[in-house]
Coordinates of N, CA and C in Angstrom, one line a residue:
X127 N 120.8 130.4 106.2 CA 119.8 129.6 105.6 C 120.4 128.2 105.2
X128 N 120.0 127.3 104.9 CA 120.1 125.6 104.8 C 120.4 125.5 103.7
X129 N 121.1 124.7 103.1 CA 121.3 124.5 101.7 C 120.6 124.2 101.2
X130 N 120.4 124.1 99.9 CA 119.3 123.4 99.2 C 120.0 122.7 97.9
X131 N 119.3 121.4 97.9 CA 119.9 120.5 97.0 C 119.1 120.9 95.8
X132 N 120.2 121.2 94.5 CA 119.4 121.9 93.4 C 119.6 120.9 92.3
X133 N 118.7 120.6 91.9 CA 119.1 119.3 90.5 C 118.4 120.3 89.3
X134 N 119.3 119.7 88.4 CA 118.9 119.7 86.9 C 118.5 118.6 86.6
X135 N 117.2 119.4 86.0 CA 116.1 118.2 84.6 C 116.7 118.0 83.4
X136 N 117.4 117.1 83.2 CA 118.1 116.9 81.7 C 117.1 116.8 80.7
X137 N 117.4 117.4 79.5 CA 116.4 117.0 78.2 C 115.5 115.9 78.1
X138 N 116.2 114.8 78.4 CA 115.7 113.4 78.0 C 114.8 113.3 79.3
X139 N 114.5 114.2 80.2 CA 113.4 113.9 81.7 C 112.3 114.3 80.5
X140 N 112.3 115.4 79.7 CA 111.1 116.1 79.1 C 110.8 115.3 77.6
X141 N 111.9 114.2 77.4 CA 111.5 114.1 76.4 C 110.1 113.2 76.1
X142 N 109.2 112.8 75.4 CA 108.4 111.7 75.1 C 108.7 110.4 74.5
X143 N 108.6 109.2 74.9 CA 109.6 108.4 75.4 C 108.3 107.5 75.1
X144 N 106.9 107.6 74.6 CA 106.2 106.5 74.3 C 105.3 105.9 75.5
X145 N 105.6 104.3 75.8 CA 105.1 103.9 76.8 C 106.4 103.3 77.4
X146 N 107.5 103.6 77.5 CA 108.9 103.4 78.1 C 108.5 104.1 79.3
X147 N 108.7 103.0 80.5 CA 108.8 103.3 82.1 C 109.9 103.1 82.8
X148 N 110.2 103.7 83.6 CA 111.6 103.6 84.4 C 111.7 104.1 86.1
X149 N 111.8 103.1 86.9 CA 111.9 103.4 88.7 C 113.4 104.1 88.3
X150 N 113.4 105.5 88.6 CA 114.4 105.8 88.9 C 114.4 106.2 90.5
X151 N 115.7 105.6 91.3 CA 115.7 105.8 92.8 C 116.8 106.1 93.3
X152 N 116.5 108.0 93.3 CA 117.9 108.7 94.0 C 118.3 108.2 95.4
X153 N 119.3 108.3 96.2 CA 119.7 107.6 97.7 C 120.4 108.9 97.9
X154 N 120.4 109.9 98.3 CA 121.0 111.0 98.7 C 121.7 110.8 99.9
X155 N 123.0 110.4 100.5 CA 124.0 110.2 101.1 C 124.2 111.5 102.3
X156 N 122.9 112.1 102.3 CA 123.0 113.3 103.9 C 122.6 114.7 102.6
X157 N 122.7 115.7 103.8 CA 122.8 117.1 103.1 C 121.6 117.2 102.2
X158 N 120.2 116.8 102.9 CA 119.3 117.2 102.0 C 118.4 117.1 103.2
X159 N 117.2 118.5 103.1 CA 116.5 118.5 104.2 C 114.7 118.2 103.6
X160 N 114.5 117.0 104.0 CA 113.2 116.3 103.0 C 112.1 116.7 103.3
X161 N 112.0 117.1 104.5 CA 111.4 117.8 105.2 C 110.9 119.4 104.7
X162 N 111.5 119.4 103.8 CA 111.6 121.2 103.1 C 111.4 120.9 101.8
X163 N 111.3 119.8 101.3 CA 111.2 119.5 99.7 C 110.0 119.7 99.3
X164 N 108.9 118.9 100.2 CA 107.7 118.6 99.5 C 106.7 118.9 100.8
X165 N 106.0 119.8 100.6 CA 104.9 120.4 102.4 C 103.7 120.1 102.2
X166 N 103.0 119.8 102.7 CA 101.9 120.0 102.6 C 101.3 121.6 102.7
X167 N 99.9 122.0 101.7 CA 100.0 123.2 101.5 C 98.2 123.4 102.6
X168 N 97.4 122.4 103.2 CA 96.6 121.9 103.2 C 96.5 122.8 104.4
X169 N 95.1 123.6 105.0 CA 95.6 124.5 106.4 C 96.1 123.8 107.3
X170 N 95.4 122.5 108.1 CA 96.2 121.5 109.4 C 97.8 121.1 108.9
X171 N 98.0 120.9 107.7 CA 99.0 120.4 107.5 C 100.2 121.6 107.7
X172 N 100.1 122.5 106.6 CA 100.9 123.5 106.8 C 101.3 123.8 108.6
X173 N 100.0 124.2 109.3 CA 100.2 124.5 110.5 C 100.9 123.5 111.3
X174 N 101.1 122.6 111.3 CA 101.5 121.1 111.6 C 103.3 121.6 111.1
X175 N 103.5 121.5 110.1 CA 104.7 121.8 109.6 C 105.8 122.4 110.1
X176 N 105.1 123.5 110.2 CA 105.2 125.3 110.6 C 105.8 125.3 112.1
X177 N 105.1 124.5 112.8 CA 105.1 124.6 114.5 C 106.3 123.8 114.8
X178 N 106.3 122.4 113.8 CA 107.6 121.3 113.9 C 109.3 122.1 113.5
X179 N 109.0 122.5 112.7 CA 110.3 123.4 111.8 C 110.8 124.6 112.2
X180 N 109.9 125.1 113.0 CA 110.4 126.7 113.6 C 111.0 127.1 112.3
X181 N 112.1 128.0 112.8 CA 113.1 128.9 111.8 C 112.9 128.3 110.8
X182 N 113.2 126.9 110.6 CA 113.6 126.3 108.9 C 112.0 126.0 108.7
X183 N 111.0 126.6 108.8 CA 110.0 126.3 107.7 C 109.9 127.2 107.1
X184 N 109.4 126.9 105.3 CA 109.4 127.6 104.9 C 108.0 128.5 104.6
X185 N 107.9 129.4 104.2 CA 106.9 130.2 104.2 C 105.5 129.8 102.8
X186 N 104.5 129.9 103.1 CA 103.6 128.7 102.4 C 103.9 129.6 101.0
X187 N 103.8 130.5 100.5 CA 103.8 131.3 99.8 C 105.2 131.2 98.7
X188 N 106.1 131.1 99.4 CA 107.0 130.4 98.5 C 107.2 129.2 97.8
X189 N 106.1 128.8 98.5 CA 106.5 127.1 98.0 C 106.0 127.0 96.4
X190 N 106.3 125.9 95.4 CA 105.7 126.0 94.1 C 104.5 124.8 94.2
X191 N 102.9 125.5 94.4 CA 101.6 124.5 94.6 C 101.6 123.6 93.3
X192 N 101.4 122.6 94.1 CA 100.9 121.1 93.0 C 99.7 120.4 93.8
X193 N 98.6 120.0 92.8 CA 97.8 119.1 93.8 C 98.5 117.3 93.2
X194 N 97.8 116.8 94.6 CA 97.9 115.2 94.2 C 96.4 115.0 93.0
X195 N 96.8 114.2 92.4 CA 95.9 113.4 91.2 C 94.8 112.7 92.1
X196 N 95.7 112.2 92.6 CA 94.4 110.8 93.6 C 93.8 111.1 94.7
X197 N 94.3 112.1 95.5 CA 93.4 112.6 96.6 C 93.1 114.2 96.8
X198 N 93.5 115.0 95.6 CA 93.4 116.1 95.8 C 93.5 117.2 96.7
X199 N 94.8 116.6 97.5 CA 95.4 117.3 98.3 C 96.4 118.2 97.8
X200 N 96.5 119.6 98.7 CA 97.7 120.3 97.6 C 98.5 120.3 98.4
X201 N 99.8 120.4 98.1 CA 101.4 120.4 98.6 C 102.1 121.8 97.5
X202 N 103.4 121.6 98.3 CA 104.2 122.7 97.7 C 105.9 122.2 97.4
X203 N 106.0 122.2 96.6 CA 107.7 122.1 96.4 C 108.4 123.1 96.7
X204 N 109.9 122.7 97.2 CA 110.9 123.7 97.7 C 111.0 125.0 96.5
X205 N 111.1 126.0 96.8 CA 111.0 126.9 95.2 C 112.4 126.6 94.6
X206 N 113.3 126.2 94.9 CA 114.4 126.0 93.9 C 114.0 124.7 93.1
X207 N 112.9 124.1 93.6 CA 112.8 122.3 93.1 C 111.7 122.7 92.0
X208 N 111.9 123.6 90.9 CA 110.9 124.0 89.8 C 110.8 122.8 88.8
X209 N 112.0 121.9 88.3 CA 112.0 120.9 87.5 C 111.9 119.8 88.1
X210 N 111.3 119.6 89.3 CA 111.1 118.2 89.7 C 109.3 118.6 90.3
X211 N 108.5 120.1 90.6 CA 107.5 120.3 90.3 C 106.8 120.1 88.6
X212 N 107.7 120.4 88.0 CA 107.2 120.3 86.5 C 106.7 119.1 86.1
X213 N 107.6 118.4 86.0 CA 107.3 116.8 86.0 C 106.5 116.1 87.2
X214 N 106.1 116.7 88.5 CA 105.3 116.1 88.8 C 103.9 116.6 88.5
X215 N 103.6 117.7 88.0 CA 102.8 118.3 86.9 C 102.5 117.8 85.8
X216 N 103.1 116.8 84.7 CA 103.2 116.1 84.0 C 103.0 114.5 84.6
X217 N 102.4 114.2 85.6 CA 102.4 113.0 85.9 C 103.6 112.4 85.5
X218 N 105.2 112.8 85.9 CA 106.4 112.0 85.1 C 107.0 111.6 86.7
X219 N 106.7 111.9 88.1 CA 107.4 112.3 89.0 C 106.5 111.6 90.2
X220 N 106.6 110.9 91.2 CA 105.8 110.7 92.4 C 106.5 110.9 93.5
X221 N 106.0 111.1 94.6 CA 106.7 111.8 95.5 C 106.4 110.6 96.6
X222 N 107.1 109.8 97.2 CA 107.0 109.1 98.6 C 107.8 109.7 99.6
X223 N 107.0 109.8 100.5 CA 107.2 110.6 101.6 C 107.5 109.3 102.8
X224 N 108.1 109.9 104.0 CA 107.5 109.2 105.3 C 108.2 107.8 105.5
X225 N 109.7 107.5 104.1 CA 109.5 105.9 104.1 C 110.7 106.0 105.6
X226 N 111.5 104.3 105.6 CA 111.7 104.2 106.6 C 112.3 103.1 106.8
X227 N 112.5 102.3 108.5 CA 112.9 101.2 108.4 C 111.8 100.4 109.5
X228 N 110.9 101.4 110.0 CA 110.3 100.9 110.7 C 109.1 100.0 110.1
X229 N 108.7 98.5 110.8 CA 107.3 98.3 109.9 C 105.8 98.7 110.4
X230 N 105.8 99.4 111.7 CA 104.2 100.0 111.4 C 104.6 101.0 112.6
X231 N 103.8 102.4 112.2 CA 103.8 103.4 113.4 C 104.4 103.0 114.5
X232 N 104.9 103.9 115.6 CA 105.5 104.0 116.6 C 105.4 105.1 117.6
X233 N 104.5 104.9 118.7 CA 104.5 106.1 119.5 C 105.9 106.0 120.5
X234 N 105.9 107.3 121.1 CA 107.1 107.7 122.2 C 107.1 106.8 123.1
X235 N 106.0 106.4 123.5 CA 105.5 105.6 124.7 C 105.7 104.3 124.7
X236 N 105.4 104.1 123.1 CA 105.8 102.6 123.2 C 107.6 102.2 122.8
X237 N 108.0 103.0 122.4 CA 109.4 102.9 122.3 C 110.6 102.6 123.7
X238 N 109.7 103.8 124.6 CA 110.2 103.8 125.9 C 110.0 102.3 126.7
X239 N 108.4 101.9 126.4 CA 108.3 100.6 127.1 C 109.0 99.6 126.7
X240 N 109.6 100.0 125.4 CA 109.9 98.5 124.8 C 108.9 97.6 124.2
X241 N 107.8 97.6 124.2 CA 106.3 97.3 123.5 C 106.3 96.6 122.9
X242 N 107.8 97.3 121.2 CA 107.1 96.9 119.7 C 108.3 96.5 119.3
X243 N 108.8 96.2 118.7 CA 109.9 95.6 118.0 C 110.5 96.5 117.1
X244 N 111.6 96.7 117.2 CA 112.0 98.0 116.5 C 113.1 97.8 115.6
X245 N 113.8 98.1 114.2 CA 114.7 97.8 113.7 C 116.2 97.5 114.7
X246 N 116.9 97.2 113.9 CA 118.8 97.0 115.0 C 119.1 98.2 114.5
X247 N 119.6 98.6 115.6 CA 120.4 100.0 116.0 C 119.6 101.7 115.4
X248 N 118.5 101.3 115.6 CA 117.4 102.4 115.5 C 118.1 103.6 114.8
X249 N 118.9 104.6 115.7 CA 119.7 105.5 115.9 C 120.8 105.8 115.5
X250 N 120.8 104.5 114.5 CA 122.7 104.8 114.0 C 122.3 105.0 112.6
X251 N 122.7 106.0 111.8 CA 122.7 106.5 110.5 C 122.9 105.3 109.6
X252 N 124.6 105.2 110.1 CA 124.6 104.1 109.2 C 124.0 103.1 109.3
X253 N 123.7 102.4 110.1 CA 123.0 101.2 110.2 C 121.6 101.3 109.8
X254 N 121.2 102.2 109.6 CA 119.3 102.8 109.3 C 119.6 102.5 107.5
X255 N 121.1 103.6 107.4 CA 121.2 103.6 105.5 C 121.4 102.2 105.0
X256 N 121.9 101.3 106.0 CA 122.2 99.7 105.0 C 121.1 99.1 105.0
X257 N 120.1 99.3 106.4 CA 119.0 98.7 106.2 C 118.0 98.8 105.3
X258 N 118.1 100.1 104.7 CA 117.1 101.5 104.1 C 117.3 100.6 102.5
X259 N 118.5 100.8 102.4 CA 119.4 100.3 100.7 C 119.0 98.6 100.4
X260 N 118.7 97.9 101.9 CA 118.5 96.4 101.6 C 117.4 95.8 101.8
X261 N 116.7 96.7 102.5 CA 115.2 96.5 103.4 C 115.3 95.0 104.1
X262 N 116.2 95.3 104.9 CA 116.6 94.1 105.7 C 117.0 95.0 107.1
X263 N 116.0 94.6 107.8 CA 115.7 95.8 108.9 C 116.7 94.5 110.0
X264 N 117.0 93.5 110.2 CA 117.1 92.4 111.6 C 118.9 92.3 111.5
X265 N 119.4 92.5 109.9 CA 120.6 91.9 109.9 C 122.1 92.5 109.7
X266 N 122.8 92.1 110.7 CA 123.9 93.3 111.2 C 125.1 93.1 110.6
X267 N 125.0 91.9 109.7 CA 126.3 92.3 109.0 C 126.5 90.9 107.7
X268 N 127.3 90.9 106.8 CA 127.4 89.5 106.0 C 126.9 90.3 104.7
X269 N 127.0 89.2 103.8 CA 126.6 90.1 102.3 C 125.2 90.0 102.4
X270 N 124.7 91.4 102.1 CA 123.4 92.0 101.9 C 123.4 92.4 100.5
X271 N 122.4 91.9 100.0 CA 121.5 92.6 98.6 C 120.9 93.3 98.2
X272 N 120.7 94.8 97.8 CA 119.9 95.4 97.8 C 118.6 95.1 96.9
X273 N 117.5 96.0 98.0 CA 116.2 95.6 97.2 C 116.3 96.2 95.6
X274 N 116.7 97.4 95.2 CA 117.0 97.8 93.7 C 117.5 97.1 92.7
X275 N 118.2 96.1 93.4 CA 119.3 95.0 92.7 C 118.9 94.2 92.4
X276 N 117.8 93.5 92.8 CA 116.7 92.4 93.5 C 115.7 92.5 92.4
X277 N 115.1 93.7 92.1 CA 114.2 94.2 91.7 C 114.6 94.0 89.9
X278 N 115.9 94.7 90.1 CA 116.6 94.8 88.5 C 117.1 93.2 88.5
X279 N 117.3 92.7 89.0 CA 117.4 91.5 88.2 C 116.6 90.5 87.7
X280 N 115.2 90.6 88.3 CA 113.8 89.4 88.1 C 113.7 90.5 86.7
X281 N 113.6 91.7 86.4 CA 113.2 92.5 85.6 C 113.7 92.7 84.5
X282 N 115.0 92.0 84.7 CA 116.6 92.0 83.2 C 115.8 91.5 82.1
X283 N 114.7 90.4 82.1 CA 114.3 90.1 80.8 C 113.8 90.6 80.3
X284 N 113.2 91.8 80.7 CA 112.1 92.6 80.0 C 113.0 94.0 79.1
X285 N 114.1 93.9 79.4 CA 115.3 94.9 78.7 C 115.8 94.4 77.6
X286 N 115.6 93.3 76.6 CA 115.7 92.5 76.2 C 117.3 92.8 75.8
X287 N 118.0 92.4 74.3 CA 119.6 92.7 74.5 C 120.0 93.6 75.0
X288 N 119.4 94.8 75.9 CA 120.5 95.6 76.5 C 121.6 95.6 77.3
X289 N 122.4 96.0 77.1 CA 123.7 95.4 77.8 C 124.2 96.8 78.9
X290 N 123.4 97.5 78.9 CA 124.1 98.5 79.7 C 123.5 98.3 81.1
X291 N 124.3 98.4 82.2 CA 123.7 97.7 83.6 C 122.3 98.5 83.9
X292 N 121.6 97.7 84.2 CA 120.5 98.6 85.2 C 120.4 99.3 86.0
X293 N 121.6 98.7 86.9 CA 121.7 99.9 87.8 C 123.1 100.1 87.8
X294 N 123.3 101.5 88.0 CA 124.7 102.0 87.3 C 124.6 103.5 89.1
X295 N 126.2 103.2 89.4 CA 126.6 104.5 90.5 C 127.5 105.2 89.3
X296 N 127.5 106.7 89.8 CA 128.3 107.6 88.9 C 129.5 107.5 90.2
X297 N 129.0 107.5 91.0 CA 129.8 108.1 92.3 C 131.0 106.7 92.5
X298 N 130.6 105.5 92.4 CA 131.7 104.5 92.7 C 130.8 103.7 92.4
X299 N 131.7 103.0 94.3 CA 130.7 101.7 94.4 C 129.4 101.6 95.5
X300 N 129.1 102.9 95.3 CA 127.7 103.3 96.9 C 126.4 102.9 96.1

């Protein structure tokens, strides 16, 4: 069976915190199947799923049911992902699915023709992950910015003296 990436909800996820808001934006570096996280629980969808996944789909019944707020569709989280269902239960958690580097849909057909204009180096991991981290889909190399960085800096004023970085790696410098 697949591994499953298992996170702890630390205290301070559950604590009440007021009207204090925070983009927190994990970047998982491989070894996570996203695909398995969050399903749709919906009959077309599930079946949709189910047919794509063979062996690694999971069984609807395991999954832990949540509906969406805004469109009242229900989905299922991985059953080990109970603390990241809870909090999306609590409206503390949203789930973006589907993102990418492409900028609008892409069929098979048009790929093959050549059609549409497609990110640089489609196919290469790494090159998808720098573009993914900068949202700079055209540019193959030179100092890149990421959009997180970008974002945390027009937003520094609103932190007023805090001095602890906004965006902080545990890991290094990734």
């Amino acid at each position: 069976s697949p591994s499953v990436l298992r996170l702890a909800v630390p205290q301070v996820a559950a604590a009440d915190l007021g009207e204090y808001k925070a983009a927190v934006c994990v970047y998982l570096n491989g070894g996570n199947d996203g695909s398995n996280c969050f399903v749709s629980l919906e009959e077309g969808g599930y079946r949709e799923y189910a047919l794509a996944r063979g062996k690694l789909a999971l069984a609807s019944q395991s999954l832990l049911p949540v509906q969406a707020s805004t469109t009242q569709q229900r989905f299922g989280f991985h059953p080990n992902l109970v603390g990241l269902r809870d909090l999306f239960r609590r409206n503390k958690l949203a789930v973006v699915a589907n993102v990418g580097t492409l900028s609008r849909p892409v069929t098979r057909e048009q790929y093959l023709a050549g059609s549409v204009t497609l990110p640089y180096s489609l196919f290469s991991h790494s090159d998808q992950s720098k573009q993914w981290q900068t949202a700079k889909t055209t540019e193959t190399g030179g100092q890149l910015f990421g959009w997180g960085g970008q974002i945390a800096d027009s937003l520094r004023v609103m932190n007023g003296p805090a001095v602890y970085p906004s965006i902080t790696s545990v890991t290094g410098a990734h």
